[in-house]
Amino acid sequence: MDTGGAAVVRGGGLGGIAPGRARRAPIMLLIAASVVGVLAALPVVYLFVRALEAGGGELAETLRRPGLLVLVLRTAALAGVVAGASVAIAFVLAVLTAATDLPLRRLSSVVSVLPLAVPCYVGASAVVGLSGPGGVLEGMGTARGFWAAAVVLTLFVFPLAYLPLRASISRVDPRLVDAARSLGESGLGATLRVILAWSWPACVGGGVLVGLYTLGEFGAVTMLRCDTLTAVIYEQYRSSFSRTGAAVSSLLLVVLVLALLGVGGLLRRRGKWSSARGSSRGGVTLRLGAWRWPAFALVMLIGAGPVLLVVLTLLSWLGYEGGAVGVGGGLWAGAATSASVAIAAGVACVLMTAPAAVLAARYPGRVSGLVERAVSTGFALPGIVVALGLAFFALRATPFVYQTWAMVIAAFVVLFAAQSLMALRASLERSPVRLEEAARTLGRGPVGAFVGVTLPGLAPGIGAAWVLVTLSAMKELPAMLLLSPAGSVSLAELVWSSTREAMFASAAAPGLALIGVSAGLVWLVAMREGLTR
Amino acid sequence: MGYKRYAFAVIAGIAAVFALAMHAGFGRAEDGAREAASLSITVYSGRARQLVAPVFESFERETGIRVRVRYGGTAELAALLLEEGARTPADVFFAQDAGALAAVERAGRFRPLPESLRRTVDPRFVSRASETGGGWVGVTGRARAIVYNTDLVDPAALPQTLEEVLGGEWAGKVGYPPSNASFQAMVSAMRARDGDEKTIEWLRALRASGAKTYANNTETVRAVASGEVAIGLVNHYYALRMLAETPGLSVANFYMTGDDAGSLVNVSGVGLMQRRRGTDATRDAAAKLAEYLLSESAQRYFATETFEYPLARGVEPPTGAPALERVGAGTVDLNALSDLEGTLRLMSRAGVLP
Amino acid sequence: MTECKAHAICCRSLSKSFGETPVLRSLNLCVDRGELVCLLGPSGCGKTTLLRCIAGFEHPGAGSIQIGGKTVAGAGLATPAAPEARRVGVVFQEAALFPHLSVLGNVAFGLSQGRGLLSRLGRGPGRAERARAREMLDLVGLADKADRRPGELSGGEQQRVALARALAPEPEVVLLDEPFANLDRSLRLTLRREVRDALKACGATAILVTHDQDEAFTMADRVGVMLDGEIAQIEPPERIYDHPADTRVASMVGRGALLDASVEDGGLVCCGLGRVSADGIGEACAGAGCSVFVRPEGLRLNPEGCPRSVAGRVVRVEYAGDHRLVTVDIGNGAAIPVKVDPNLRVSVGTEVGVEVVGPVRVVRGVKPPSPVTVSAKRTADAGRRDR
């Protein structure tokens, strides 16, 4: 995952791109890679259809809405702040866990990914509960507004940046750090002047991914009263049943997505890494000396602290009267449904993004750029937009799949393909083209070379991609609510409907189950990413 | 590492097979034709599972009709229903607020209601169109109320009208949830009664008075309970619910009696969907479910569990709440509440919404 | 310890183990100011570890290191000095240039230590730093490539940049860890000369580690032969070649024949080549049994049956352009390399005589087990594995 988010930032990857390979992509690969791009572009097409339904006057009215500029700026600022803070935290944790003699590195690495197990809306509702009457944090002022949302989102999504950063930093050539230190640079200086520069593409990629996530986040921002474009989109769906205003706002969001990708591209270019090859030997090990245990405590505080707080809050709710009211047997059904749908979505996502990843890593060009943009947009679009967009097309073109799990899985592919693409592409870029070329010279055809050499190169990424998508799908709410067959139960829905009615007690059990299952998946991420090395 | 790799592959493989098997079982779950044994209908419920699932379950027990429920936000479900049009798999829409019902009604998505059903409920809480074409009927009532902190406020001094809420003695002491549907419904009602100009003035004055905003009704009631603000503009059942959970909280409801939007009673209601693939049997079953929701047992359940007003005639109001006749001033037309978009635009012009 | 003030670098009784395996065994090494010492040894002998200990990347288990008269490790120092506090320049086998900086930026990297961290992070090199970096690039002949990216340079150029980078901050000592190992042979030859010239032009003290004997001999002021974690002999190249301190050094450096011998009266020894006069009997031989060593150029090939010759059979002929190396089996499993005129045609299987014409030296230690003719080949093989 070194180039982290390379998937979402255009402009080539780190290694892997041999000079002078203006080879044409095989047509089958182009077609296969475009499938996921087209699927991800469907909601945007839908948005155009709905937005164009409005007359010019209505459009102008929507765009002239007072406060719209402030809203857009606030949304962009939130994405920027959360992305920046996440990258900063992720960088510190990644350096500590991948490039120092931190004690219990294995544990520390897993803990650094743990916050991914907590859905943001659960984290937010725990914070709301804690700061409300009778909560532990009562009297510290209610946790609301821009900064509350920024802090909560950062604490629970920074692992999206941590994963690519850690992979990148663990491959820093130790000689570079040795060279810097022999040139008089201190450990801290070498970390910033060499490791930061080295992992810059991963920083940008991770930041873009976090930013995209923040743009599309709904649950936590509404709960914490930070109005963003996505929150307003939901509100518009609620209010303007014509769906036009919401579509126009959603298109504004798409513009923000493209702007974010553009900024990412610019920042990436600043890095100017020519053709940095990763190190094949063990990575850097900086000595922390007396700071070993304080640093360990810091990792635990950042990684496990918020998760523990949420789990304890949920446990305390469980103790309230009627903790299990209204959930009962639904919990197990919900857990089974959530898990199996999420697992299938992970498989589907990996299968569909694999060709796109090969295209992006081996034949970067216009098509791969478009696919990446479409997929990134899908990641940032609110779930309700994706759900309605897919419903729109499915009802007209393929009514037989409507109201089946296939719809939910398609929505999850649109929503989460960006993560899968990122992981797969990064692992491809780590496996050198030379091997493929060697295989070709040894008498294998392109397909043979692909199966024999490229596919194994894809293998480490497949696990990571699958788990990331599965994890996100477990936590996803709006698309699950709107597209799942009527009568089904999911964990996310159980949590949501309880917190919506402020019936915190009944949210506790499904919330804990969700975190538990997700934590198991996080452990798998950790295994796949070699974090436990 | 080798064995771990295989273990991972095996886990993933088993999981995928499990998942696919489940889908094969679940797939096309809505397809009524396959379920020859029992009739089943699909409900889109904007009301939370925790509140209404027991009602659906007892309906299933009593009639043998299977109810498949899609739970979601009322607004999201309304948007989905509009997107689906006649292709909708839904037979019944059970919504949390009159605005969404009116929007679906305006799109012509509801079937006409049986005459008997409409007669069960006070005409104030039935859509006008239901007499002629498709419409909806109210199931429970949700009255506007002022929740106040009993330690800080003398009930006798409480404002009697929305205009009085703007009085200087309440400056900085009022809490309200501007993004909440019930508050917005109240603003819609105000527009319908008094016109946009007066409404925007009132909103601006409220904002200027230093009133504090909260995310939703529960938050507002909590703020009142903690003394952060003295009074809050909310729906009646939140305080009742919270008092039932934590007796001894220093909050109480006060119902304004003035002839203005402050005495609005909003509803949760039900409508029967036009559905291309519906059969006579599903249509009957859907009507039966609507009737069941207005039956005495279901109505009593709502009164005791959700503290909302039962709308079927002759059922007692929830404990701690005055009779419905004494609460609603009855001058607000619920059908006027569907122009939520206009209300939101107005609210953002007034600066209480972004 | 006072004597070390005179040295640029001084290691005393240095020991280091990785786990159970000792890598450095009580090693001593002192290098004069301005001197270029090449450490020659097979891979695994601990030479890279020694460099890393001096640079501060590894910490020795015992012993002390002084750089420029200042103790940086051991000798009562609680914690070894950090690499950045040692004023040591390092040139790695793979140039390890910073790929995100230009060539000039790389060379100027170590020149900004006077500035604060934020300033180092935020701003590029200042005017004076740029001037110094250009000066160093001039020295290595790359002034015209200052604005290139490291990736655009050839391997040799990269190493020259790495040297310029290491020299720029005027370190007490420059450590070069097999800097030419990744380059092709012709490039290596010119680069050796250029690097030596550059080091000498700066008056820099340097330690270069290599497994290539030619490299060590052509570049070094003194060659240190390193074996099994200690320095077996450290002397100018001629002395190493002509007077190997013991059988291990003899068999590692250059080619030649090592034979068992017994000491006789009158400065004579008796060995497989007959009764011959030998140097250094007194110093090296304790008892009657010892080893003697003869270089191929100290032997002459005679027709079979010639007087003063030992009879043998040719088992291998290697052509080397300016000479031919003929290996002769003289019985008892002893195969003797003899250097002959390139025009002399000998074929394998020919019965010949071998005559001693040059010096025979008695060396310390016992003869290593066969093959008797240990040559540079062994170390070359080892080196290849290293890559």
Coordinates of N, CA and C in Angstrom, one line a residue, chain C residues 130-260:
Chain C
R130 N 25.6 26.3 -1.1 CA 25.6 25.9 -2.5 C 27.0 26.0 -3.1
A131 N 27.7 27.1 -2.7 CA 29.0 27.3 -3.2 C 29.9 26.1 -2.8
R132 N 29.8 25.7 -1.5 CA 30.6 24.6 -1.1 C 30.2 23.3 -1.8
A133 N 28.9 23.1 -2.0 CA 28.5 21.9 -2.7 C 29.0 21.9 -4.1
R134 N 29.0 23.0 -4.8 CA 29.6 23.1 -6.2 C 31.1 22.8 -6.2
E135 N 31.7 23.3 -5.2 CA 33.2 23.0 -5.0 C 33.4 21.5 -5.0
M136 N 32.6 20.8 -4.2 CA 32.8 19.4 -4.0 C 32.4 18.7 -5.3
L137 N 31.4 19.2 -6.0 CA 31.0 18.5 -7.3 C 32.1 18.7 -8.3
D138 N 32.8 19.9 -8.3 CA 33.9 20.1 -9.1 C 35.0 19.1 -8.9
L139 N 35.2 18.9 -7.6 CA 36.3 17.9 -7.2 C 36.1 16.6 -7.8
V140 N 34.8 16.1 -7.8 CA 34.5 14.8 -8.4 C 34.1 14.9 -9.9
G141 N 34.3 16.1 -10.5 CA 34.1 16.2 -11.9 C 32.6 16.1 -12.3
L142 N 31.7 16.6 -11.5 CA 30.3 16.5 -11.9 C 29.6 17.8 -11.8
A143 N 30.4 18.9 -11.9 CA 29.8 20.2 -11.7 C 28.7 20.5 -12.7
D144 N 28.7 19.9 -13.8 CA 27.7 20.1 -14.9 C 26.4 19.4 -14.6
K145 N 26.4 18.5 -13.6 CA 25.2 17.7 -13.4 C 24.5 18.1 -12.1
A146 N 24.8 19.3 -11.6 CA 24.3 19.7 -10.3 C 22.8 19.6 -10.2
D147 N 22.1 19.9 -11.3 CA 20.7 20.0 -11.2 C 19.9 18.7 -11.5
R148 N 20.7 17.7 -11.8 CA 20.1 16.4 -12.2 C 19.5 15.8 -11.0
R149 N 18.6 14.8 -11.3 CA 18.1 13.9 -10.2 C 19.0 12.7 -10.1
P150 N 19.2 12.1 -8.9 CA 20.0 11.0 -8.8 C 19.7 9.8 -9.8
G151 N 18.4 9.7 -10.0 CA 18.0 8.6 -10.9 C 18.5 8.8 -12.3
E152 N 18.9 10.0 -12.7 CA 19.3 10.2 -14.1 C 20.8 10.0 -14.2
L153 N 21.5 9.7 -13.1 CA 23.0 9.5 -13.2 C 23.3 8.0 -13.4
S154 N 24.5 7.8 -13.9 CA 25.0 6.4 -14.0 C 25.5 6.0 -12.7
G155 N 25.7 4.7 -12.5 CA 26.2 4.1 -11.2 C 27.5 4.8 -10.8
G156 N 28.4 5.0 -11.7 CA 29.7 5.6 -11.3 C 29.5 7.1 -10.8
E157 N 28.7 7.8 -11.6 CA 28.4 9.1 -11.2 C 27.7 9.2 -9.8
Q158 N 26.8 8.3 -9.6 CA 26.1 8.3 -8.3 C 27.1 8.1 -7.2
Q159 N 28.1 7.3 -7.4 CA 29.1 7.0 -6.3 C 29.9 8.3 -6.1
R160 N 30.2 9.0 -7.2 CA 31.0 10.2 -7.1 C 30.2 11.3 -6.3
V161 N 28.9 11.3 -6.6 CA 28.1 12.3 -5.8 C 28.1 11.9 -4.4
A162 N 28.0 10.6 -4.1 CA 27.9 10.1 -2.7 C 29.2 10.5 -2.0
L163 N 30.4 10.4 -2.7 CA 31.6 10.8 -2.1 C 31.6 12.3 -1.9
A164 N 31.2 13.1 -2.8 CA 31.1 14.5 -2.7 C 30.3 14.9 -1.5
R165 N 29.1 14.2 -1.3 CA 28.2 14.4 -0.2 C 28.9 14.1 1.1
A166 N 29.6 13.0 1.1 CA 30.3 12.6 2.4 C 31.4 13.6 2.7
L167 N 32.1 14.1 1.7 CA 33.3 15.0 2.0 C 32.9 16.4 2.3
A168 N 31.7 16.8 1.8 CA 31.3 18.2 1.9 C 31.4 18.8 3.3
P169 N 30.9 18.1 4.3 CA 30.9 18.7 5.7 C 32.3 18.6 6.3
E170 N 33.4 18.3 5.6 CA 34.7 18.1 6.1 C 34.7 17.2 7.3
P171 N 34.4 15.9 7.1 CA 34.4 15.0 8.3 C 35.8 14.7 8.7
E172 N 35.9 14.2 10.0 CA 37.2 13.7 10.5 C 37.7 12.5 9.7
V173 N 36.7 11.7 9.3 CA 37.1 10.5 8.6 C 36.0 10.1 7.6
V174 N 36.3 9.6 6.4 CA 35.4 9.1 5.5 C 35.4 7.6 5.4
L175 N 34.2 7.0 5.6 CA 34.2 5.5 5.5 C 33.5 5.1 4.2
L176 N 34.2 4.2 3.5 CA 33.7 3.8 2.2 C 33.5 2.3 2.3
D177 N 32.2 1.9 2.1 CA 31.8 0.5 2.3 C 31.6 -0.1 0.9
E178 N 32.7 -0.8 0.4 CA 32.6 -1.4 -0.9 C 32.0 -0.5 -1.9
P179 N 32.5 0.7 -2.1 CA 31.8 1.6 -3.0 C 31.8 1.2 -4.4
F180 N 32.6 0.4 -4.9 CA 32.7 0.1 -6.3 C 32.1 -1.3 -6.6
A181 N 31.6 -2.0 -5.6 CA 31.1 -3.4 -5.8 C 30.1 -3.5 -6.9
N182 N 29.2 -2.5 -7.0 CA 28.1 -2.6 -8.0 C 28.4 -2.1 -9.3
L183 N 29.7 -1.7 -9.6 CA 30.1 -1.2 -10.9 C 30.8 -2.2 -11.7
D184 N 30.8 -1.9 -13.1 CA 31.5 -2.8 -13.9 C 33.0 -2.5 -13.9
R185 N 33.8 -3.5 -14.3 CA 35.2 -3.5 -14.1 C 35.9 -2.3 -14.6
S186 N 35.6 -1.9 -15.8 CA 36.4 -0.8 -16.4 C 36.1 0.5 -15.6
L187 N 34.8 0.7 -15.2 CA 34.4 1.9 -14.5 C 35.1 1.9 -13.1
R188 N 35.3 0.7 -12.6 CA 35.9 0.5 -11.3 C 37.3 1.0 -11.3
L189 N 38.0 0.7 -12.4 CA 39.4 1.1 -12.5 C 39.6 2.6 -12.5
T190 N 38.8 3.3 -13.3 CA 39.0 4.7 -13.3 C 38.5 5.3 -12.0
L191 N 37.4 4.8 -11.5 CA 36.8 5.4 -10.3 C 37.7 5.3 -9.1
R192 N 38.5 4.2 -9.0 CA 39.4 4.0 -8.0 C 40.4 5.2 -7.9
R193 N 40.9 5.5 -9.1 CA 41.9 6.5 -9.2 C 41.2 7.9 -8.9
E194 N 40.0 8.1 -9.4 CA 39.4 9.4 -9.1 C 39.1 9.6 -7.6
V195 N 38.6 8.5 -7.0 CA 38.2 8.6 -5.6 C 39.5 8.8 -4.8
R196 N 40.6 8.1 -5.1 CA 41.8 8.3 -4.3 C 42.3 9.8 -4.5
D197 N 42.2 10.2 -5.7 CA 42.7 11.6 -6.0 C 41.8 12.6 -5.2
A198 N 40.5 12.4 -5.2 CA 39.6 13.3 -4.5 C 39.9 13.3 -3.0
L199 N 40.1 12.1 -2.5 CA 40.4 12.0 -1.0 C 41.7 12.7 -0.7
K200 N 42.7 12.5 -1.5 CA 44.0 13.0 -1.2 C 43.9 14.6 -1.4
A201 N 43.1 15.0 -2.4 CA 43.0 16.5 -2.6 C 42.5 17.2 -1.4
C202 N 41.6 16.5 -0.7 CA 40.9 17.1 0.5 C 41.8 16.8 1.7
G203 N 42.8 16.0 1.6 CA 43.5 15.6 2.7 C 42.7 14.8 3.7
A204 N 41.7 14.1 3.2 CA 40.8 13.4 4.1 C 41.4 12.1 4.6
T205 N 41.0 11.7 5.8 CA 41.3 10.4 6.3 C 40.2 9.5 5.9
A206 N 40.6 8.3 5.4 CA 39.5 7.4 4.9 C 39.8 6.0 5.2
I207 N 38.7 5.2 5.4 CA 38.8 3.8 5.6 C 37.9 3.2 4.5
L208 N 38.5 2.4 3.6 CA 37.7 1.8 2.5 C 37.7 0.3 2.8
V209 N 36.5 -0.2 2.7 CA 36.4 -1.7 2.9 C 36.2 -2.3 1.6
T210 N 36.8 -3.4 1.3 CA 36.7 -4.1 0.0 C 37.1 -5.6 0.2
H211 N 36.6 -6.4 -0.8 CA 37.1 -7.7 -0.9 C 37.9 -7.9 -2.1
D212 N 38.2 -6.8 -2.8 CA 38.9 -6.9 -4.0 C 40.4 -6.5 -3.8
Q213 N 41.3 -7.5 -4.0 CA 42.7 -7.3 -3.6 C 43.3 -6.2 -4.5
D214 N 43.0 -6.1 -5.8 CA 43.5 -5.1 -6.7 C 43.2 -3.7 -6.2
E215 N 41.9 -3.6 -5.8 CA 41.4 -2.4 -5.3 C 42.2 -1.9 -4.1
A216 N 42.3 -2.8 -3.1 CA 43.0 -2.5 -1.9 C 44.5 -2.1 -2.2
F217 N 45.1 -2.8 -3.1 CA 46.5 -2.6 -3.3 C 46.8 -1.3 -4.1
T218 N 45.9 -1.0 -5.1 CA 46.1 0.2 -5.9 C 45.7 1.5 -5.1
M219 N 44.8 1.4 -4.2 CA 44.3 2.6 -3.6 C 45.0 2.9 -2.3
A220 N 45.4 1.9 -1.5 CA 45.7 2.1 -0.1 C 47.1 2.7 0.2
D221 N 47.1 3.5 1.2 CA 48.4 3.7 1.8 C 48.9 2.5 2.7
R222 N 47.9 2.0 3.4 CA 48.1 0.8 4.1 C 47.0 -0.2 3.9
V223 N 47.2 -1.4 3.8 CA 46.2 -2.4 3.7 C 46.1 -3.2 5.0
G224 N 44.8 -3.3 5.4 CA 44.6 -4.1 6.6 C 43.9 -5.4 6.2
V225 N 44.5 -6.5 6.4 CA 43.9 -7.8 6.0 C 43.0 -8.2 7.2
M226 N 41.7 -8.4 7.0 CA 40.8 -8.7 8.1 C 40.3 -10.1 8.0
L227 N 40.5 -10.8 9.0 CA 40.1 -12.2 9.0 C 39.4 -12.6 10.3
D228 N 38.2 -13.2 10.3 CA 37.6 -13.6 11.5 C 37.5 -12.6 12.6
G229 N 37.1 -11.4 12.2 CA 36.8 -10.3 13.2 C 38.1 -9.7 13.8
E230 N 39.2 -10.0 13.2 CA 40.4 -9.2 13.7 C 41.3 -8.8 12.5
I231 N 42.2 -7.9 12.8 CA 43.0 -7.5 11.7 C 44.3 -8.3 11.8
A232 N 44.5 -9.2 10.8 CA 45.6 -10.1 10.8 C 46.9 -9.4 10.5
Q233 N 46.9 -8.4 9.7 CA 48.1 -7.7 9.3 C 47.7 -6.4 8.7
I234 N 48.4 -5.3 9.2 CA 48.1 -4.0 8.5 C 49.4 -3.3 8.2
E235 N 49.7 -3.2 6.9 CA 51.0 -2.7 6.5 C 50.8 -2.2 5.1
P236 N 51.9 -1.5 4.5 CA 51.8 -1.0 3.1 C 51.6 -2.3 2.2
P237 N 51.0 -2.1 1.1 CA 50.7 -3.2 0.2 C 51.9 -4.1 -0.1
E238 N 53.1 -3.5 -0.4 CA 54.2 -4.3 -0.7 C 54.6 -5.3 0.4
R239 N 54.5 -4.8 1.6 CA 54.9 -5.6 2.8 C 53.9 -6.8 2.9
I240 N 52.6 -6.5 2.6 CA 51.6 -7.5 2.7 C 51.9 -8.6 1.7
Y241 N 52.3 -8.2 0.5 CA 52.5 -9.1 -0.6 C 53.8 -9.9 -0.3
D242 N 54.8 -9.2 0.0 CA 56.1 -9.9 0.2 C 56.3 -10.5 1.5
H243 N 55.7 -10.0 2.5 CA 55.9 -10.6 3.9 C 54.6 -10.8 4.6
P244 N 53.8 -11.7 4.0 CA 52.5 -12.0 4.7 C 52.9 -12.5 6.2
A245 N 52.1 -12.0 7.1 CA 52.4 -12.3 8.5 C 52.1 -13.7 8.8
D246 N 51.1 -14.3 8.2 CA 50.9 -15.8 8.6 C 50.3 -16.5 7.4
T247 N 50.0 -17.7 7.6 CA 49.5 -18.5 6.5 C 48.2 -18.0 6.0
R248 N 47.4 -17.5 6.9 CA 46.1 -17.1 6.5 C 46.2 -15.9 5.5
V249 N 47.0 -14.9 5.9 CA 47.3 -13.8 5.0 C 47.9 -14.2 3.7
A250 N 48.8 -15.1 3.8 CA 49.5 -15.5 2.6 C 48.6 -16.2 1.6
S251 N 47.7 -17.0 2.2 CA 46.8 -17.7 1.3 C 45.7 -16.8 0.8
M252 N 45.4 -15.6 1.5 CA 44.4 -14.8 1.0 C 44.9 -13.8 -0.1
V253 N 46.1 -13.3 0.1 CA 46.5 -12.2 -0.7 C 47.4 -12.8 -1.8
G254 N 47.0 -12.6 -3.1 CA 47.8 -13.0 -4.2 C 47.8 -14.6 -4.3
R255 N 48.6 -15.1 -5.3 CA 48.6 -16.5 -5.4 C 50.0 -17.0 -5.0
G256 N 50.1 -18.3 -4.8 CA 51.4 -18.8 -4.4 C 51.2 -20.2 -3.8
A257 N 52.3 -20.8 -3.4 CA 52.2 -22.2 -2.9 C 52.6 -22.2 -1.4
L258 N 51.8 -22.8 -0.6 CA 52.1 -23.0 0.8 C 52.5 -24.4 1.0
L259 N 53.7 -24.6 1.6 CA 54.1 -26.0 1.7 C 54.6 -26.3 3.2
D260 N 54.4 -27.5 3.6 CA 54.9 -27.9 4.9 C 56.5 -27.9 4.8

